[in-house]
mmCIF file of C-alpha atoms in Angstrom:
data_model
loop_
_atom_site.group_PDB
_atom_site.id
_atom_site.type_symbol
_atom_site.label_atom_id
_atom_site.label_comp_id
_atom_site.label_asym_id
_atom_site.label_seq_id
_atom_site.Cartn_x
_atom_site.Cartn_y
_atom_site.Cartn_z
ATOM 1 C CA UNK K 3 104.326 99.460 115.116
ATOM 2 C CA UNK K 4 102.004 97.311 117.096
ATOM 3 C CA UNK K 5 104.409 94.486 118.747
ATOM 4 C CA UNK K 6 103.088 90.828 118.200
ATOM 5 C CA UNK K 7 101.161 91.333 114.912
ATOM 6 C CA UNK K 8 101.940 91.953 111.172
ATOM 7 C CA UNK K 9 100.341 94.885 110.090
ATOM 8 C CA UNK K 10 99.800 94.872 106.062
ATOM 9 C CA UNK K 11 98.610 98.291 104.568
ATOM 10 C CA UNK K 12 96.194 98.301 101.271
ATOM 11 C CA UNK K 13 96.905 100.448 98.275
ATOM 12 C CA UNK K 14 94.626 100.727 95.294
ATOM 13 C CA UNK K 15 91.518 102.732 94.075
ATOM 14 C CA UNK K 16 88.382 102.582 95.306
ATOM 15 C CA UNK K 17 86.976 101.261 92.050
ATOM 16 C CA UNK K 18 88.286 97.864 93.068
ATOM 17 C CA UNK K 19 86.008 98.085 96.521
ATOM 18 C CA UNK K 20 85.090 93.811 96.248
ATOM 19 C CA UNK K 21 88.528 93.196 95.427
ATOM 20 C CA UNK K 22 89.686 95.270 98.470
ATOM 21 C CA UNK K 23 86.836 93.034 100.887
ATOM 22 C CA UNK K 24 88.220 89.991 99.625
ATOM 23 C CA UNK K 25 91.668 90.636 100.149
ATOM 24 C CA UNK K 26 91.275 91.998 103.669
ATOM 25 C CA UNK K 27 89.452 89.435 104.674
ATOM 26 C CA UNK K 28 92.161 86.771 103.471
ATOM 27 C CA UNK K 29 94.566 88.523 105.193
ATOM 28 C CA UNK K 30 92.831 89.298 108.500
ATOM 29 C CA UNK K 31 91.981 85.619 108.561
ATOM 30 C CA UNK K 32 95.747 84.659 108.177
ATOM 31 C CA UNK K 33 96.393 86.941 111.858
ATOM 32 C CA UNK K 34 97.284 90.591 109.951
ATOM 33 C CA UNK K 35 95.906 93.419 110.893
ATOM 34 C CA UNK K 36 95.374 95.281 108.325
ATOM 35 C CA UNK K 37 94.966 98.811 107.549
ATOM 36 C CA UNK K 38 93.403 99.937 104.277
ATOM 37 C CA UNK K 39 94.966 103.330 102.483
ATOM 38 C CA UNK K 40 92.379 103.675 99.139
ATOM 39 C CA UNK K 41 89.304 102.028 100.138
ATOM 40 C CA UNK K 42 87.500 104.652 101.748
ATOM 41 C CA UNK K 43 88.643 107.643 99.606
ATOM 42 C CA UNK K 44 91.655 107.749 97.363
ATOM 43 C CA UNK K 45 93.301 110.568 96.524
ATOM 44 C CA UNK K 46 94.388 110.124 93.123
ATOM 45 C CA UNK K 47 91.356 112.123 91.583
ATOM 46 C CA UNK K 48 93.208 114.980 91.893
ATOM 47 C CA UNK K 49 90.559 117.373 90.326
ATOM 48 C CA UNK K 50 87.667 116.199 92.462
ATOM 49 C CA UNK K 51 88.938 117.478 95.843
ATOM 50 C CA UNK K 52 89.075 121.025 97.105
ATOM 51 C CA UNK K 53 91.939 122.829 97.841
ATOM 52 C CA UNK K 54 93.474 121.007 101.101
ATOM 53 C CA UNK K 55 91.577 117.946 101.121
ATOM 54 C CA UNK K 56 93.722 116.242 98.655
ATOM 55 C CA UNK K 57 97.127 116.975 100.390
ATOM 56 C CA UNK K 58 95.666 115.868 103.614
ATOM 57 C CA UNK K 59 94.777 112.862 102.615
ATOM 58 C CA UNK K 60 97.898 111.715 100.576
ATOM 59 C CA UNK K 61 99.504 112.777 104.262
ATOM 60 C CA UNK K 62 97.177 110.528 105.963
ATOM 61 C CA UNK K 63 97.823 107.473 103.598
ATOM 62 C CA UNK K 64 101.390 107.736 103.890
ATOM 63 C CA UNK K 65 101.116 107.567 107.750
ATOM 64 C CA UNK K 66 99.381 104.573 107.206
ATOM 65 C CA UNK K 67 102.223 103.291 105.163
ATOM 66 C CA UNK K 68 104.935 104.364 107.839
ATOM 67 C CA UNK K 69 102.914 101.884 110.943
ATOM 68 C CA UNK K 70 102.664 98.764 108.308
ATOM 69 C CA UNK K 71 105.327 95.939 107.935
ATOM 70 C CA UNK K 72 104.020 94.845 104.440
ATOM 71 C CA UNK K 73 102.311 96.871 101.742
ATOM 72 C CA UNK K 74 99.306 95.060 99.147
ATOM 73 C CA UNK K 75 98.728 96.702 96.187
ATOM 74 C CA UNK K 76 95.028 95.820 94.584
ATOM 75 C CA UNK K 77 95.702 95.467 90.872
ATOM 76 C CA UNK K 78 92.863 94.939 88.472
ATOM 77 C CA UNK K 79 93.477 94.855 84.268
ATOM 78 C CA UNK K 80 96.958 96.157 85.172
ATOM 79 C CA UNK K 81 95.551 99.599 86.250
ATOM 80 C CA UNK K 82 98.120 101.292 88.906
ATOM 81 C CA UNK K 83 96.488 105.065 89.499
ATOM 82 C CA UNK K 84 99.117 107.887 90.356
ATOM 83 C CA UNK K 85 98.692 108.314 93.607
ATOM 84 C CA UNK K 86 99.259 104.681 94.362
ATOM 85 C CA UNK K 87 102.267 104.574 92.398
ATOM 86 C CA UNK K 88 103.544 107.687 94.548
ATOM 87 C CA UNK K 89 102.604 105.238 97.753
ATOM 88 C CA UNK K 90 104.450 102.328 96.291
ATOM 89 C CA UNK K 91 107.481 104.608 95.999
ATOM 90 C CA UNK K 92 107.388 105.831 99.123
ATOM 91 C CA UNK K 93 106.932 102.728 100.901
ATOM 92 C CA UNK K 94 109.593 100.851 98.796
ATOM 93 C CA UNK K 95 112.272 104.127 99.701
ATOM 94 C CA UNK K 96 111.098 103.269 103.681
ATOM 95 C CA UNK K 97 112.134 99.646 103.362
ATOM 96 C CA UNK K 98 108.435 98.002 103.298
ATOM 97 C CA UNK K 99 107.959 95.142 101.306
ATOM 98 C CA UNK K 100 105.739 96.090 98.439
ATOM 99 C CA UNK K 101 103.166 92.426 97.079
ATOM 100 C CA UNK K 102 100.826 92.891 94.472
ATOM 101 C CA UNK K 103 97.442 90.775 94.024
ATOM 102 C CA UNK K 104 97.195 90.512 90.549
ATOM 103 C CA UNK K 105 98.481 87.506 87.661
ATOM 104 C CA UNK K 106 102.039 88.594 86.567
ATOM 105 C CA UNK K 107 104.755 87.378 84.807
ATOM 106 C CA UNK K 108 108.378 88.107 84.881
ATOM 107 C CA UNK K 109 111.249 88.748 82.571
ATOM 108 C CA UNK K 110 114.870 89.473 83.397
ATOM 109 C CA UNK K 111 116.633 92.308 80.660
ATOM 110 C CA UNK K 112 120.468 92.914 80.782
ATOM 111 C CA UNK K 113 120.482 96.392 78.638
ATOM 112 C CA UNK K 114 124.029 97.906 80.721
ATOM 113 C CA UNK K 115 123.649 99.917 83.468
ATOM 114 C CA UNK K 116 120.914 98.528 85.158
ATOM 115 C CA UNK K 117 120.320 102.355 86.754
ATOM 116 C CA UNK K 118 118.805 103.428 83.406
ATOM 117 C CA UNK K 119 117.287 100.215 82.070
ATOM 118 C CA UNK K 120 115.180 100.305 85.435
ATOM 119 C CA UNK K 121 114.077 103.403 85.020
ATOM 120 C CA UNK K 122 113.315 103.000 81.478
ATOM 121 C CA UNK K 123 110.600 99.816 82.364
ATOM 122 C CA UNK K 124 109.113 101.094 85.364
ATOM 123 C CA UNK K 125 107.950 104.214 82.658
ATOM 124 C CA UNK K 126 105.963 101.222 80.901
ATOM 125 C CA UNK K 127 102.487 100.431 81.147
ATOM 126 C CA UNK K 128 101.584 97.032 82.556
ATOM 127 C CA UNK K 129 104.984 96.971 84.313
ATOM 128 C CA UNK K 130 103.983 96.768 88.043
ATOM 129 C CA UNK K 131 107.400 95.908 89.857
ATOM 130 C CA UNK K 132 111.385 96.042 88.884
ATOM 131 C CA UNK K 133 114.333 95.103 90.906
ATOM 132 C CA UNK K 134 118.010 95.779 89.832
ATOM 133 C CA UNK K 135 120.381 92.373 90.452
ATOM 134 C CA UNK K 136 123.220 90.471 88.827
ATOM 135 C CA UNK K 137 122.314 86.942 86.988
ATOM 136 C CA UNK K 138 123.512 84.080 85.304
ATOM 137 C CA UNK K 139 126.958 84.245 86.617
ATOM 138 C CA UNK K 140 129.469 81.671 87.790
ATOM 139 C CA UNK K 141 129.926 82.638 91.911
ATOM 140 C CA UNK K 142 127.670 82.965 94.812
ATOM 141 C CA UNK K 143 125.841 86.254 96.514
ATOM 142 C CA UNK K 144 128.200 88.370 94.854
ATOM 143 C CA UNK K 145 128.443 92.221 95.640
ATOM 144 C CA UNK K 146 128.693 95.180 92.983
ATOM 145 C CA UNK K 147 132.443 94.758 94.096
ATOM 146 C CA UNK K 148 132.570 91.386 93.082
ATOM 147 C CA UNK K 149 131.128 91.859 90.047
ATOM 148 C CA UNK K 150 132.914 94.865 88.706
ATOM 149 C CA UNK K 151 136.078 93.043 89.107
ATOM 150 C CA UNK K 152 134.895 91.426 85.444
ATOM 151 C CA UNK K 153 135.723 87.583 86.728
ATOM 152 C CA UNK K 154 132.226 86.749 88.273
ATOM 153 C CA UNK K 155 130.272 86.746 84.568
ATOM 154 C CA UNK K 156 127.212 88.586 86.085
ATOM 155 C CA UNK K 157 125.295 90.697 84.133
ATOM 156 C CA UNK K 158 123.636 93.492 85.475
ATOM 157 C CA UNK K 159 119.773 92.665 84.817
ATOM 158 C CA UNK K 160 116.602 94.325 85.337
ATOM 159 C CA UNK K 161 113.357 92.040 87.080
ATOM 160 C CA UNK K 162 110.378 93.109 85.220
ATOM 161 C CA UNK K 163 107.098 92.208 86.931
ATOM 162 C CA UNK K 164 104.225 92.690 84.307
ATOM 163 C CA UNK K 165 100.615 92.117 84.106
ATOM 164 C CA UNK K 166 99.773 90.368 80.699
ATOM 165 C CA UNK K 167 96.508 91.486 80.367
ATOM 166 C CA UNK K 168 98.277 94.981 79.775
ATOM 167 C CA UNK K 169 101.538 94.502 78.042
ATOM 168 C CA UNK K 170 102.957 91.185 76.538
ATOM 169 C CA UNK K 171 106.280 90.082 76.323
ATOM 170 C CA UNK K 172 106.810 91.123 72.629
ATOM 171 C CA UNK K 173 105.733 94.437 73.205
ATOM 172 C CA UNK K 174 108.672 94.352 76.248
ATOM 173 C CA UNK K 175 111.236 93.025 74.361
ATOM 174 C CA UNK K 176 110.703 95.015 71.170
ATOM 175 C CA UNK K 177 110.915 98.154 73.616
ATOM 176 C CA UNK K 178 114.033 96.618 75.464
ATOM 177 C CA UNK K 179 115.549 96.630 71.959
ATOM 178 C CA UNK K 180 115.251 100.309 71.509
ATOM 179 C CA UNK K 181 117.206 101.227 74.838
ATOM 180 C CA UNK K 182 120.417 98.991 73.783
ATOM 181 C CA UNK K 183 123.208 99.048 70.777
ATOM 182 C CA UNK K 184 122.289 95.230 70.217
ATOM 183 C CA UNK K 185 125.630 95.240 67.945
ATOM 184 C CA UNK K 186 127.750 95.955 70.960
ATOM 185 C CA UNK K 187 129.499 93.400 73.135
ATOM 186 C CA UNK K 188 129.940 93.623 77.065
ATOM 187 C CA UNK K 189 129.274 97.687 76.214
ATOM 188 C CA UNK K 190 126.943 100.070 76.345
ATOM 189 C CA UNK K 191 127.326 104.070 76.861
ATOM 190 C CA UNK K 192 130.267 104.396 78.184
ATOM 191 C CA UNK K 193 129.904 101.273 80.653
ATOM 192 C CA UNK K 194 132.613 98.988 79.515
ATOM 193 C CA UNK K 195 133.021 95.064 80.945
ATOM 194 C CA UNK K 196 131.110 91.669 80.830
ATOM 195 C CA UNK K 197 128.921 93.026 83.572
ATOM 196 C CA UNK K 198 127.119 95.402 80.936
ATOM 197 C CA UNK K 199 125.936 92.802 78.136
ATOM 198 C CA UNK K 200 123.041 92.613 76.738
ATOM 199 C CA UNK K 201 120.684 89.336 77.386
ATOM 200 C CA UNK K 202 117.529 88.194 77.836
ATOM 201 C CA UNK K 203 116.727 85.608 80.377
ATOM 202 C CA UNK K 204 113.646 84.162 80.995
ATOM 203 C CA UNK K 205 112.114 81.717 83.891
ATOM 204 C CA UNK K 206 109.100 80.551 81.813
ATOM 205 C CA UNK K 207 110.150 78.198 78.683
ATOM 206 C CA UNK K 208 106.911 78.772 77.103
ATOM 207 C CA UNK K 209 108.606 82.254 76.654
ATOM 208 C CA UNK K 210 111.301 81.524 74.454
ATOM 209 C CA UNK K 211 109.433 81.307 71.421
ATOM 210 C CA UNK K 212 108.049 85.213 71.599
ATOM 211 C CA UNK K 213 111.877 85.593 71.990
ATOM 212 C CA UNK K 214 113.143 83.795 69.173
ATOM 213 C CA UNK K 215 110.456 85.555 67.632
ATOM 214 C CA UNK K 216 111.246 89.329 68.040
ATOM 215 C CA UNK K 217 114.929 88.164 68.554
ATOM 216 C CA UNK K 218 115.051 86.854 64.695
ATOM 217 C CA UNK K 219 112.951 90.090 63.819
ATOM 218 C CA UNK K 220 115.339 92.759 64.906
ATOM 219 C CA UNK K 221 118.867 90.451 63.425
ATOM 220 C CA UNK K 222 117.176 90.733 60.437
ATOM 221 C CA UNK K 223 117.426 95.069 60.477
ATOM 222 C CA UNK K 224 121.392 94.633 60.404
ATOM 223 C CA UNK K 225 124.202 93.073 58.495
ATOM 224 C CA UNK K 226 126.796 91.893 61.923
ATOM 225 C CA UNK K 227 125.219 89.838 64.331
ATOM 226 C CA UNK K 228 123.611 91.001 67.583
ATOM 227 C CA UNK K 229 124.952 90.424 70.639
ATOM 228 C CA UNK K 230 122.235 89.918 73.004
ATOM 229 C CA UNK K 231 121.702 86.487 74.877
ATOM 230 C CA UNK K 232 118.758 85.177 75.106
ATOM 231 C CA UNK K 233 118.788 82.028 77.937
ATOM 232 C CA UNK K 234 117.215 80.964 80.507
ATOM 233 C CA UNK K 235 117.719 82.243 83.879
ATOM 234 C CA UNK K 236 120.133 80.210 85.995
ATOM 235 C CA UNK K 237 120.772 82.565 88.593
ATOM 236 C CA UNK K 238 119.536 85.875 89.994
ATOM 237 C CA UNK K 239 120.860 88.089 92.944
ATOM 238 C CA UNK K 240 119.221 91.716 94.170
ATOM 239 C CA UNK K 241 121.667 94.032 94.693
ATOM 240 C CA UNK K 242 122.429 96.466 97.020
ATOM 241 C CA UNK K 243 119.368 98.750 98.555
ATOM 242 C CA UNK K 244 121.476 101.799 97.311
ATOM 243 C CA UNK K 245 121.185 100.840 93.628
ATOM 244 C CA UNK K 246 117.917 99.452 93.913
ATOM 245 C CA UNK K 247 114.908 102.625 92.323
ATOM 246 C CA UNK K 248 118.719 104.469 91.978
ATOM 247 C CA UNK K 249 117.409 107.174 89.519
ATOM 248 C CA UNK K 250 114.340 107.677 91.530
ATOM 249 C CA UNK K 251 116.423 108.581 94.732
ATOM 250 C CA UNK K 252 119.260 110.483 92.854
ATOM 251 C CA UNK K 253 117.345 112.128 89.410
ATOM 252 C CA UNK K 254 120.181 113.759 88.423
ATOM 253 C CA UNK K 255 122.268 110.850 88.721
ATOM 254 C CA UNK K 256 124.416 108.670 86.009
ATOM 255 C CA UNK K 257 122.564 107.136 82.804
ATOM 256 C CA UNK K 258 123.617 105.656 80.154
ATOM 257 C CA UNK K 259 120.100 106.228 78.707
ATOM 258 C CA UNK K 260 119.071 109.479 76.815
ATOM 259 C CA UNK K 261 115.964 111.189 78.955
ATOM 260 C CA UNK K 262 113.634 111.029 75.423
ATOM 261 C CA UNK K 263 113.959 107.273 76.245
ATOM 262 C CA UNK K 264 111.865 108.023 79.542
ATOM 263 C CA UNK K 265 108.904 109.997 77.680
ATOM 264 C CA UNK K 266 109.094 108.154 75.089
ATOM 265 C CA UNK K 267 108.642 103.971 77.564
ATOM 266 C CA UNK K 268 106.217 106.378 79.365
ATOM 267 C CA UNK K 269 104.281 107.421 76.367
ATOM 268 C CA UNK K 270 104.553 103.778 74.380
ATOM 269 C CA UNK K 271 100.953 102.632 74.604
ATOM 270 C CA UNK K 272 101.071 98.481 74.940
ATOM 271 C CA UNK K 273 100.181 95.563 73.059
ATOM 272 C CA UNK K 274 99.377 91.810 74.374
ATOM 273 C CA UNK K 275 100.291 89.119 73.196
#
């Protein structure tokens, strides 16, 4: 680290090389200094290099990532290339704070253990940033303690950062609805308490009728009535570092979520709205 300045690392491909000036210059004029991973040669062709020359530069982009305070992504269309999302990951397991440059929209899904419904989104095109918290419940900055007492009334929820000009919120939704029982109340899997219902809980009101929407679609495929809330977001708290990308750090941990899921959010090829 260089003491007395905020150094701010760029991630993207090189097919975004304006983009990249633009946003360099922004920041360099706002006092960063700023170091730039992709621009001169990304490695996520992974056929084009010789044997060697990849590695060493993934090596040498990730060294980059380890001297910066802050990490950019440059995101154009919604198009994320492999080896940046390998950068993202490592930066966000090494504590940087990951930003994107790009017009997104968020959406907050309670679908149980938030371990598995993270993993499930992040699989989805257009999704460009998740973060595992508790929201809409009745106390203040509470911990995974707190809420697994069942007396708090969080729900564990899922912040979904997506890029609409890739996937819109009724493609989300729909594919929300296939990783939940949306008959079951305050359970899913195994997971048993208030903490694991099902909701959806939104920021933007011009949202809610896309929600209605798909919401009235998928009551009208069963009999009881669903169980999933669908409110607007009063409160939202990020919980601990340890569950936060939890699946990503431990892949043979706990889910409630069958692997196909995975292939098949990974596979799912998006719609706009």
């Amino acid at each position: 680290m260089i003491k007395g300045y905020k150094i701010i690392t760029l991630c993207g491909s090189t097919r975004f090389r304006d983009q990249f000036f633009q946003v360099q210059k922004k920041l360099t004029l706002e006092g960063n200094i700023v170091i730039s991973v992709g621009l001169f040669g990304h490695a996520g062709d992974d056929d084009v290099w010789k044997p060697g020359v990849k590695q060493m530069l993934d090596d040498m982009h990730l060294r980059k990532i380890d001297m910066a305070d802050e990490i950019y992504v440059i995101n154009v269309g919604g198009y994320i290339g492999e080896s940046t999302k390998r950068e993202i990951l490592y930066a966000k397991l090494n504590g940087k704070k990951v930003n994107y440059f790009v017009n997104m929209k968020e959406i907050y899904l309670a679908g149980g253990c938030f371990w598995g419904t993270e993993h499930y989104f992040k699989k989805i095109k257009g999704v460009l940033q998740t973060q595992v918290g508790y929201a809409n419940g009745i106390t203040e900055k509470p911990t995974y303690k707190d809420v697994c007492t069942d007396k708090t009334r969080f729900a564990e929820t899922v912040k979904v950062v997506y890029d609409p000009n890739v996937v819109g919120l009724r493609f989300l939704i729909n594919m929300f609805f296939k990783a939940i029982d949306p008959l079951s109340l305050n359970q899913q899997g195994h997971d048993v308490g208030t903490q694991y219902r099902t909701g959806i809980y939104y920021t933007d009101p011009d949202d809610m009728p896309i929600i209605e929407e798909v919401w009235k679609h998928q009551q009208e495929a069963y009999s009881q009535p669903i169980a999933v809330e669908k409110l607007p977001l009063t409160n939202f708290y990020e919980a601990e570092d340890y569950h936060q990308d939890y699946l990503d750090k431990n892949p043979d941990g706990y889910c409630h979520l069958p692997l196909e899921l995975f292939t098949f959010a990974k596979n799912a090829i998006p719609t706009t709205d």
